CSV table of C-alpha atoms in Angstrom, one decimal:
chain,number,residue,atom,x,y,z
A,1,TRP,CA,0.0,0.0,0.0
A,2,VAL,CA,1.7,3.2,-1.2
A,3,HIS,CA,-0.4,6.0,0.1
A,4,GLY,CA,0.4,9.7,-0.1
A,5,ARG,CA,-0.6,13.1,-1.4
A,6,LYS,CA,2.3,13.0,-3.9
A,7,LEU,CA,3.8,10.1,-5.7
A,8,LEU,CA,7.2,11.4,-6.9
A,9,HIS,CA,9.9,8.9,-6.1
A,10,LEU,CA,8.8,5.8,-7.9
A,11,PRO,CA,11.3,3.7,-9.9
A,12,SER,CA,11.0,4.2,-13.7
A,13,ALA,CA,9.6,1.5,-15.9
A,14,GLU,CA,12.3,0.3,-18.3
A,15,ALA,CA,10.1,0.7,-21.3
A,16,LYS,CA,8.2,4.0,-21.6
A,17,PRO,CA,6.0,4.3,-24.7
A,18,GLU,CA,4.7,7.7,-25.8
A,19,TYR,CA,1.5,6.8,-24.0
A,20,ALA,CA,1.3,4.5,-20.9
A,21,MET,CA,-0.2,1.2,-22.0
A,22,THR,CA,-0.8,-2.0,-20.1
A,23,ALA,CA,1.9,-3.6,-17.9
A,24,SER,CA,3.5,-7.0,-18.4
A,25,LEU,CA,2.3,-9.8,-16.2
A,26,CYS,CA,5.6,-9.9,-14.3
A,27,ASP,CA,5.6,-6.2,-13.3
A,28,LEU,CA,5.3,-5.1,-9.7
A,29,PRO,CA,2.4,-2.7,-9.5
A,30,VAL,CA,4.7,0.2,-8.6
A,31,GLN,CA,6.7,-0.4,-11.7
A,32,ALA,CA,3.7,-0.8,-13.9
A,33,PHE,CA,2.2,2.5,-12.5
A,34,ALA,CA,5.5,4.5,-12.3
A,35,ARG,CA,5.0,6.1,-15.7
A,36,TYR,CA,1.8,7.9,-14.5
A,37,ALA,CA,4.0,9.8,-12.0
A,38,ASP,CA,6.2,11.1,-14.7
A,39,THR,CA,4.7,14.6,-15.0
A,40,ILE,CA,6.6,15.6,-18.0
A,41,ALA,CA,5.5,12.6,-20.1
A,42,MET,CA,2.0,12.8,-18.7
A,43,GLY,CA,1.8,16.5,-19.5
A,44,GLU,CA,2.8,15.8,-23.1
A,45,ALA,CA,0.1,13.1,-23.3
A,46,TRP,CA,-2.6,15.3,-21.8
A,47,ARG,CA,-1.7,18.1,-24.1
A,48,LYS,CA,-2.5,15.9,-27.1
A,49,LEU,CA,-5.5,14.2,-25.6
A,50,THR,CA,-7.6,16.9,-23.9
A,51,PRO,CA,-8.6,18.8,-27.0
A,52,SER,CA,-10.6,15.8,-28.2
A,53,MET,CA,-11.9,14.9,-24.7
A,54,PHE,CA,-13.6,18.2,-23.6
A,55,LYS,CA,-15.9,20.8,-25.2
A,56,GLN,CA,-13.7,23.5,-23.7
A,57,PRO,CA,-10.1,22.2,-23.6
A,58,PHE,CA,-7.6,24.1,-21.5
A,59,GLU,CA,-4.1,25.1,-22.3
A,60,PHE,CA,-1.5,24.6,-19.6
A,61,THR,CA,2.1,25.3,-18.8
A,62,ALA,CA,2.8,22.4,-16.4
A,63,CYS,CA,1.3,19.2,-15.1
A,64,ASN,CA,1.6,18.3,-11.5
A,65,VAL,CA,0.6,15.3,-9.3
A,66,GLN,CA,-1.8,16.7,-6.8
A,67,TYR,CA,-2.6,13.3,-5.1
A,68,ALA,CA,-1.9,9.7,-5.7
A,69,ARG,CA,-2.8,6.4,-4.0
A,70,CYS,CA,-1.9,2.9,-5.1
A,71,ARG,CA,-3.8,-0.1,-3.9
A,72,THR,CA,-1.8,-3.2,-4.1
A,73,TYR,CA,-1.6,-6.6,-2.4
A,74,LEU,CA,1.1,-8.6,-0.7
A,75,HIS,CA,0.7,-11.9,-2.5
A,76,PRO,CA,1.9,-11.9,-6.1
A,77,ASP,CA,-1.1,-13.8,-7.3
A,78,SER,CA,-3.2,-10.9,-6.3
A,79,TRP,CA,-1.1,-8.2,-8.0
A,80,HIS,CA,-3.3,-8.2,-11.0
A,81,LYS,CA,-6.1,-6.6,-8.9
A,82,SER,CA,-4.0,-3.6,-8.1
A,83,PHE,CA,-5.0,-0.1,-9.3
A,84,LEU,CA,-3.7,3.5,-9.1
A,85,CYS,CA,-5.8,6.5,-8.3
A,86,ILE,CA,-4.1,9.8,-9.3
A,87,CYS,CA,-5.1,13.4,-9.6
A,88,TYR,CA,-3.3,15.9,-11.9
A,89,GLU,CA,-3.4,19.6,-11.4
A,90,PHE,CA,-2.4,21.9,-14.3
A,91,ASP,CA,-0.7,25.3,-14.2
A,92,VAL,CA,-2.6,27.7,-16.4
A,93,PRO,CA,-2.3,31.5,-16.9
A,94,ILE,CA,-3.7,33.4,-13.8
A,95,GLU,CA,-6.4,35.1,-16.0
A,96,GLN,CA,-7.9,31.6,-16.8
A,97,ILE,CA,-8.3,30.7,-13.1
A,98,ILE,CA,-11.9,31.2,-11.9
A,99,SER,CA,-12.3,29.1,-8.8
A,100,HIS,CA,-9.6,26.5,-9.3
A,101,LYS,CA,-6.8,25.3,-11.5
A,102,PRO,CA,-7.9,22.5,-14.0
A,103,MET,CA,-7.7,19.0,-12.5
A,104,LEU,CA,-8.1,15.5,-13.9
A,105,TYR,CA,-8.6,12.5,-11.6
A,106,GLY,CA,-7.9,9.1,-13.0
A,107,ARG,CA,-8.0,5.5,-12.1
A,108,THR,CA,-5.8,2.9,-13.9
A,109,TYR,CA,-5.8,-0.8,-13.4
A,110,MET,CA,-3.3,-3.6,-13.9
A,111,HIS,CA,-3.2,-5.6,-17.3
A,112,GLY,CA,-5.7,-3.4,-19.2
A,113,ARG,CA,-8.7,-3.8,-17.0
A,114,SER,CA,-9.6,-0.1,-17.2
A,115,ARG,CA,-12.1,-0.6,-20.0
A,116,ALA,CA,-13.9,-3.4,-18.2
A,117,GLU,CA,-14.0,-1.3,-15.0
A,118,PHE,CA,-15.4,1.7,-17.0
A,119,GLU,CA,-18.1,-0.4,-18.5
A,120,ALA,CA,-19.0,-1.7,-15.0
A,121,LEU,CA,-19.5,1.8,-13.5
A,122,THR,CA,-23.0,2.2,-12.2
A,123,SER,CA,-22.7,6.0,-11.7
A,124,PRO,CA,-20.2,7.4,-14.2
A,125,ASN,CA,-20.6,11.0,-13.0
A,126,GLY,CA,-18.9,12.4,-16.1
A,127,ALA,CA,-16.3,9.7,-16.5
A,128,HIS,CA,-14.2,9.4,-19.7
A,129,LEU,CA,-12.4,6.3,-20.9
A,130,VAL,CA,-9.0,7.2,-22.3
A,131,PRO,CA,-7.7,4.1,-24.1
A,132,GLU,CA,-4.4,5.7,-25.0
A,133,LEU,CA,-3.6,5.8,-21.3
A,134,ASP,CA,-5.6,2.8,-20.2
A,135,MET,CA,-7.3,5.1,-17.7
A,136,ILE,CA,-10.7,6.2,-16.5
A,137,VAL,CA,-10.7,10.0,-16.1
A,138,TRP,CA,-13.0,12.5,-14.3
A,139,HIS,CA,-12.6,16.2,-15.1
A,140,PHE,CA,-13.1,18.2,-11.9
A,141,PRO,CA,-15.6,19.1,-10.6
A,142,ASN,CA,-16.8,15.7,-11.8
A,143,ASP,CA,-15.9,12.9,-9.2
A,144,PRO,CA,-17.1,9.4,-8.9
A,145,GLN,CA,-17.9,9.7,-5.1
A,146,LEU,CA,-18.6,13.5,-4.9
A,147,PRO,CA,-21.4,13.9,-7.4
A,148,GLN,CA,-22.6,17.1,-5.5
A,149,LEU,CA,-19.5,19.1,-6.4
A,150,PRO,CA,-20.8,20.5,-9.8
A,151,GLU,CA,-23.8,21.9,-7.9
A,152,LEU,CA,-21.7,23.3,-5.1
A,153,LEU,CA,-19.5,25.1,-7.6
A,154,ASP,CA,-22.4,26.6,-9.5
A,155,ALA,CA,-23.2,30.0,-7.9
A,156,ASN,CA,-26.8,29.8,-9.2
A,157,ARG,CA,-27.5,26.4,-7.8
A,158,VAL,CA,-25.6,26.3,-4.5
A,159,VAL,CA,-27.6,29.2,-3.0
A,160,GLN,CA,-30.5,26.8,-2.2
A,161,HIS,CA,-28.2,24.9,0.2
A,162,PHE,CA,-26.8,27.8,2.2
A,163,PRO,CA,-27.6,27.8,5.9
A,164,TYR,CA,-29.8,30.9,5.9
A,165,ALA,CA,-30.9,30.4,9.5
A,166,SER,CA,-27.4,31.2,10.6
A,167,LEU,CA,-26.6,33.9,8.0
A,168,PRO,CA,-27.1,37.7,8.3
A,169,PHE,CA,-28.9,37.9,4.9
A,170,PRO,CA,-31.8,36.0,3.0
A,171,ALA,CA,-31.3,34.4,-0.3
A,172,ASP,CA,-32.8,37.2,-2.3
A,173,ALA,CA,-30.2,39.7,-0.9
A,174,ILE,CA,-27.3,38.0,-2.5
A,175,VAL,CA,-25.7,40.1,-5.2
A,176,ASP,CA,-22.6,38.1,-6.2
A,177,ILE,CA,-20.8,34.9,-5.2
A,178,LYS,CA,-17.1,34.1,-5.8
A,179,ILE,CA,-16.1,30.5,-5.2
A,180,GLU,CA,-12.7,29.1,-4.5
A,181,VAL,CA,-11.6,25.5,-4.1
A,182,LEU,CA,-9.2,25.4,-1.1
A,183,ARG,CA,-8.5,21.6,-0.9
A,184,TYR,CA,-9.6,18.6,-3.0
A,185,LEU,CA,-9.0,15.0,-2.1
A,186,ALA,CA,-10.5,12.9,-4.9
A,187,GLU,CA,-13.4,10.6,-3.9
A,188,GLN,CA,-13.2,11.7,-0.3
A,189,ARG,CA,-13.7,15.4,0.5
A,190,CYS,CA,-13.4,19.0,-0.7
A,191,ILE,CA,-13.2,22.4,1.1
A,192,LEU,CA,-14.8,25.4,-0.7
A,193,ARG,CA,-14.7,29.1,0.1
A,194,TYR,CA,-17.6,31.4,-0.8
A,195,ASP,CA,-17.2,35.2,-0.8
A,196,ILE,CA,-20.8,36.4,-0.8
A,197,SER,CA,-21.7,40.0,-1.6
A,198,PHE,CA,-25.2,40.9,-0.4
A,199,GLY,CA,-27.4,43.9,0.2
A,200,SER,CA,-27.4,47.4,-1.3
A,201,ASN,CA,-24.1,48.2,0.3
A,202,ARG,CA,-22.6,44.9,-1.2
A,203,ASP,CA,-21.4,43.8,2.3
A,204,HIS,CA,-19.2,40.6,2.3
A,205,PHE,CA,-19.7,37.4,4.2
A,206,ILE,CA,-17.2,34.5,3.9
A,207,LEU,CA,-18.7,31.1,4.1
A,208,TYR,CA,-16.8,27.7,4.0
A,209,ALA,CA,-18.1,24.3,3.0
A,210,LYS,CA,-16.5,21.1,4.0
A,211,VAL,CA,-17.9,18.5,1.6
A,212,PHE,CA,-17.9,14.8,2.2
A,213,SER,CA,-18.4,11.7,0.1
A,214,ASP,CA,-20.2,9.9,2.9
A,215,ASP,CA,-22.4,10.7,5.9
A,216,ASN,CA,-19.4,11.5,8.2
A,217,GLY,CA,-20.1,15.1,7.6
A,218,GLU,CA,-23.0,15.1,10.1
A,219,ARG,CA,-20.7,13.6,12.8
A,220,VAL,CA,-18.0,16.2,12.0
A,221,PHE,CA,-20.6,19.0,12.4
A,222,LYS,CA,-21.6,17.7,15.8
A,223,ARG,CA,-18.0,17.6,16.9
A,224,ILE,CA,-17.3,21.1,15.6
A,225,GLN,CA,-20.4,22.3,17.4
A,226,HIS,CA,-19.3,20.6,20.6
A,227,CYS,CA,-15.8,22.2,20.4
A,228,TYR,CA,-17.3,25.6,19.6
A,229,ASP,CA,-19.7,25.4,22.6
A,230,MET,CA,-16.8,24.8,25.0
A,231,ALA,CA,-14.2,26.9,23.1
A,232,SER,CA,-13.7,29.3,25.9
A,233,ALA,CA,-13.0,26.5,28.4
A,234,LEU,CA,-10.6,25.0,25.9
A,235,GLY,CA,-8.7,28.2,25.5
A,236,VAL,CA,-8.9,28.1,21.7
A,237,GLN,CA,-10.9,29.9,18.9
A,238,ILE,CA,-12.9,27.8,16.6
A,239,ALA,CA,-14.7,28.9,13.5
A,240,ARG,CA,-18.5,29.1,14.1
A,241,PRO,CA,-20.4,26.1,12.7
A,242,LEU,CA,-23.4,27.3,10.8
A,243,GLY,CA,-25.2,24.0,9.8
A,244,TYR,CA,-25.1,20.8,7.9
A,245,SER,CA,-26.8,20.1,4.6
A,246,ALA,CA,-27.5,16.4,4.1
A,247,ALA,CA,-28.6,16.9,0.5
A,248,VAL,CA,-25.0,17.9,-0.5
A,249,ARG,CA,-23.2,16.4,2.5
A,250,ALA,CA,-21.6,19.8,3.4
A,251,VAL,CA,-20.7,21.2,6.7
A,252,TRP,CA,-21.0,25.1,6.7
A,253,GLN,CA,-18.7,27.2,8.8
A,254,ALA,CA,-18.1,31.0,9.1
A,255,GLU,CA,-14.7,32.5,8.6
A,256,LEU,CA,-12.2,32.8,11.5
A,257,SER,CA,-9.7,35.5,10.8
A,258,GLY,CA,-6.1,35.1,11.8
A,259,ILE,CA,-2.5,34.8,10.6
A,260,PRO,CA,-1.4,31.6,9.0
A,261,PRO,CA,1.5,30.0,11.0
A,262,THR,CA,3.6,29.8,7.8
A,263,ASP,CA,3.6,33.6,7.7
A,264,ILE,CA,5.2,34.0,11.2
A,265,ILE,CA,7.3,30.9,11.7
A,266,ASP,CA,10.9,30.9,10.5
A,267,ALA,CA,14.3,30.1,11.7
A,268,GLY,CA,14.4,33.0,14.1
A,269,ASN,CA,10.8,32.8,15.3
A,270,TYR,CA,9.4,29.3,15.9
A,271,GLU,CA,9.6,28.4,19.6
A,272,ALA,CA,6.7,30.7,20.9
A,273,PRO,CA,4.3,30.1,18.0
A,274,MET,CA,4.9,26.4,18.0
A,275,THR,CA,4.5,26.2,21.7
A,276,ALA,CA,1.1,28.0,21.5
A,277,ILE,CA,-0.1,25.7,18.6
A,278,GLY,CA,1.0,22.7,20.6
A,279,HIS,CA,-0.9,23.9,23.7
A,280,CYS,CA,-4.1,24.4,21.6
A,281,LEU,CA,-3.8,21.0,20.1
A,282,ALA,CA,-3.3,19.3,23.5
A,283,MET,CA,-6.3,21.2,24.8
A,284,LEU,CA,-8.4,20.0,21.8
A,285,HIS,CA,-7.2,16.4,22.2
A,286,ALA,CA,-8.1,16.5,25.9
A,287,ALA,CA,-11.7,17.6,25.1
A,288,ASP,CA,-14.5,15.2,25.8
A,289,LEU,CA,-15.6,14.8,22.1
A,290,PRO,CA,-18.2,12.3,21.0
A,291,MET,CA,-16.7,9.2,19.3
A,292,GLN,CA,-18.4,6.7,17.3
A,293,LYS,CA,-15.6,4.1,17.2
A,294,SER,CA,-12.4,3.6,19.1
A,295,ILE,CA,-9.2,2.1,17.5
A,296,THR,CA,-6.8,0.3,19.9
A,297,ARG,CA,-3.1,0.5,19.8
A,298,LYS,CA,-2.9,-3.1,18.8
A,299,GLU,CA,-5.3,-2.6,16.0
A,300,ARG,CA,-3.4,0.4,14.8
A,301,LEU,CA,-0.1,-1.4,14.9
A,302,ALA,CA,-1.5,-4.4,13.0
A,303,ASP,CA,-2.8,-2.0,10.2
A,304,VAL,CA,0.6,-0.2,10.1
A,305,HIS,CA,2.5,-3.5,9.9
A,306,LYS,CA,0.4,-4.7,7.0
A,307,LYS,CA,0.9,-1.5,5.1
A,308,SER,CA,4.6,-1.3,5.8
A,309,ARG,CA,5.0,-4.9,4.4
A,310,LYS,CA,3.4,-3.8,1.2
A,311,LEU,CA,5.5,-0.6,1.1
A,312,GLY,CA,8.7,-2.7,1.6
A,313,GLN,CA,7.7,-5.1,-1.1
A,314,MET,CA,7.2,-2.3,-3.6
A,315,LEU,CA,10.2,-0.4,-2.5
A,316,PRO,CA,12.8,-3.0,-1.3
A,317,ALA,CA,15.3,-0.3,-0.3
A,318,LEU,CA,13.0,0.6,2.6
A,319,ALA,CA,12.1,-3.0,3.7
A,320,SER,CA,14.7,-3.5,6.4
A,321,ASP,CA,14.2,-0.1,8.0
A,322,LEU,CA,10.4,-0.6,8.0
A,323,GLU,CA,10.7,-4.0,9.6
A,324,ALA,CA,13.0,-2.7,12.3
A,325,ILE,CA,10.5,0.1,13.1
A,326,ILE,CA,7.7,-2.3,13.4
A,327,ALA,CA,9.7,-4.7,15.5
A,328,ARG,CA,10.6,-1.9,18.0
A,329,ALA,CA,6.9,-0.8,18.1
A,330,GLN,CA,5.8,-4.3,18.8
A,331,SER,CA,8.3,-4.8,21.6
A,332,GLU,CA,7.3,-1.5,23.2
A,333,LEU,CA,3.6,-1.9,22.8
A,334,THR,CA,2.9,-3.7,26.1
A,335,SER,CA,5.1,-1.3,28.1
A,336,LEU,CA,3.4,1.9,27.0
A,337,PRO,CA,1.5,3.7,29.7
A,338,PRO,CA,-2.4,3.9,29.4
A,339,VAL,CA,-3.7,7.1,27.7
A,340,GLN,CA,-7.0,8.7,27.4
A,341,GLU,CA,-8.8,7.9,24.1
A,342,THR,CA,-9.5,11.0,22.1
A,343,VAL,CA,-10.5,12.2,18.7
A,344,THR,CA,-7.4,13.3,16.7
A,345,HIS,CA,-7.1,15.4,13.6
A,346,GLY,CA,-8.8,13.7,10.7
A,347,ASP,CA,-11.2,11.6,12.8
């Protein structure tokens, strides 16, 4: 299991055709999929392919890997079931950017299985089959697990989902909406920022949407509300939760102004701000937040061990170091002191 937001250090396949085609039966999945992480070659491929794929093709200056996840298996007999999910983001002239840079999200399967997987899709959500790359592709905001994104990125349609009970204006007072994509994790979640002008004075209100592919958003909203209600006791500031829309699986929050840590932390100024950040995180982790499921240390270690074995198999140079880390963790597991179970970031 090779999992990360960027997939940049994969070994190159020995044969690299102009377009990535199917892998040989003896290829490790990481070798078969390495060509898709070659942003120069993929940029050339997309430059030739996108004009015929889309009604409004885009011109770009660079192709970047925004996210990648490779699902593979330990036993060689199961390698044929492996697949790669990868999202490309394209640099374009600033005047062409409205809410986000162009993005293409693709899935490719071992041994030419992409066509069969494409034909088996029950909800294509704008999927394209690209035979030249042996890949199924979605042009953002189309997404196989986030079908609500096109509606949330349409200023005329999203207004019906705003949490007006918590907003300082009614729907008919809206004059203009500017939408920005802050973070996108294909098939999982997306964070959107709405700059809303309203009223005769064109006042501004900043609204955020945290969009989910499943019903976890409702639980996240309840946790945010719980933290907000006890923020003063925690000694932290939390953006005000404004509501949850089940129709589009979106948590709505107001803006919380402040200075990003990256703007103040440097080699000469890090101890005080990092101490303050650490204190806030410790207070948050100590909060009595509602939890649906608890994962034990033993379960966590077993999961990490399994994934590390896959990683070591795909990248042999890391295998011995990974095994040593796991062995040390296993030996120390029983001697660790008990800790309070808590919700951590991402839960």
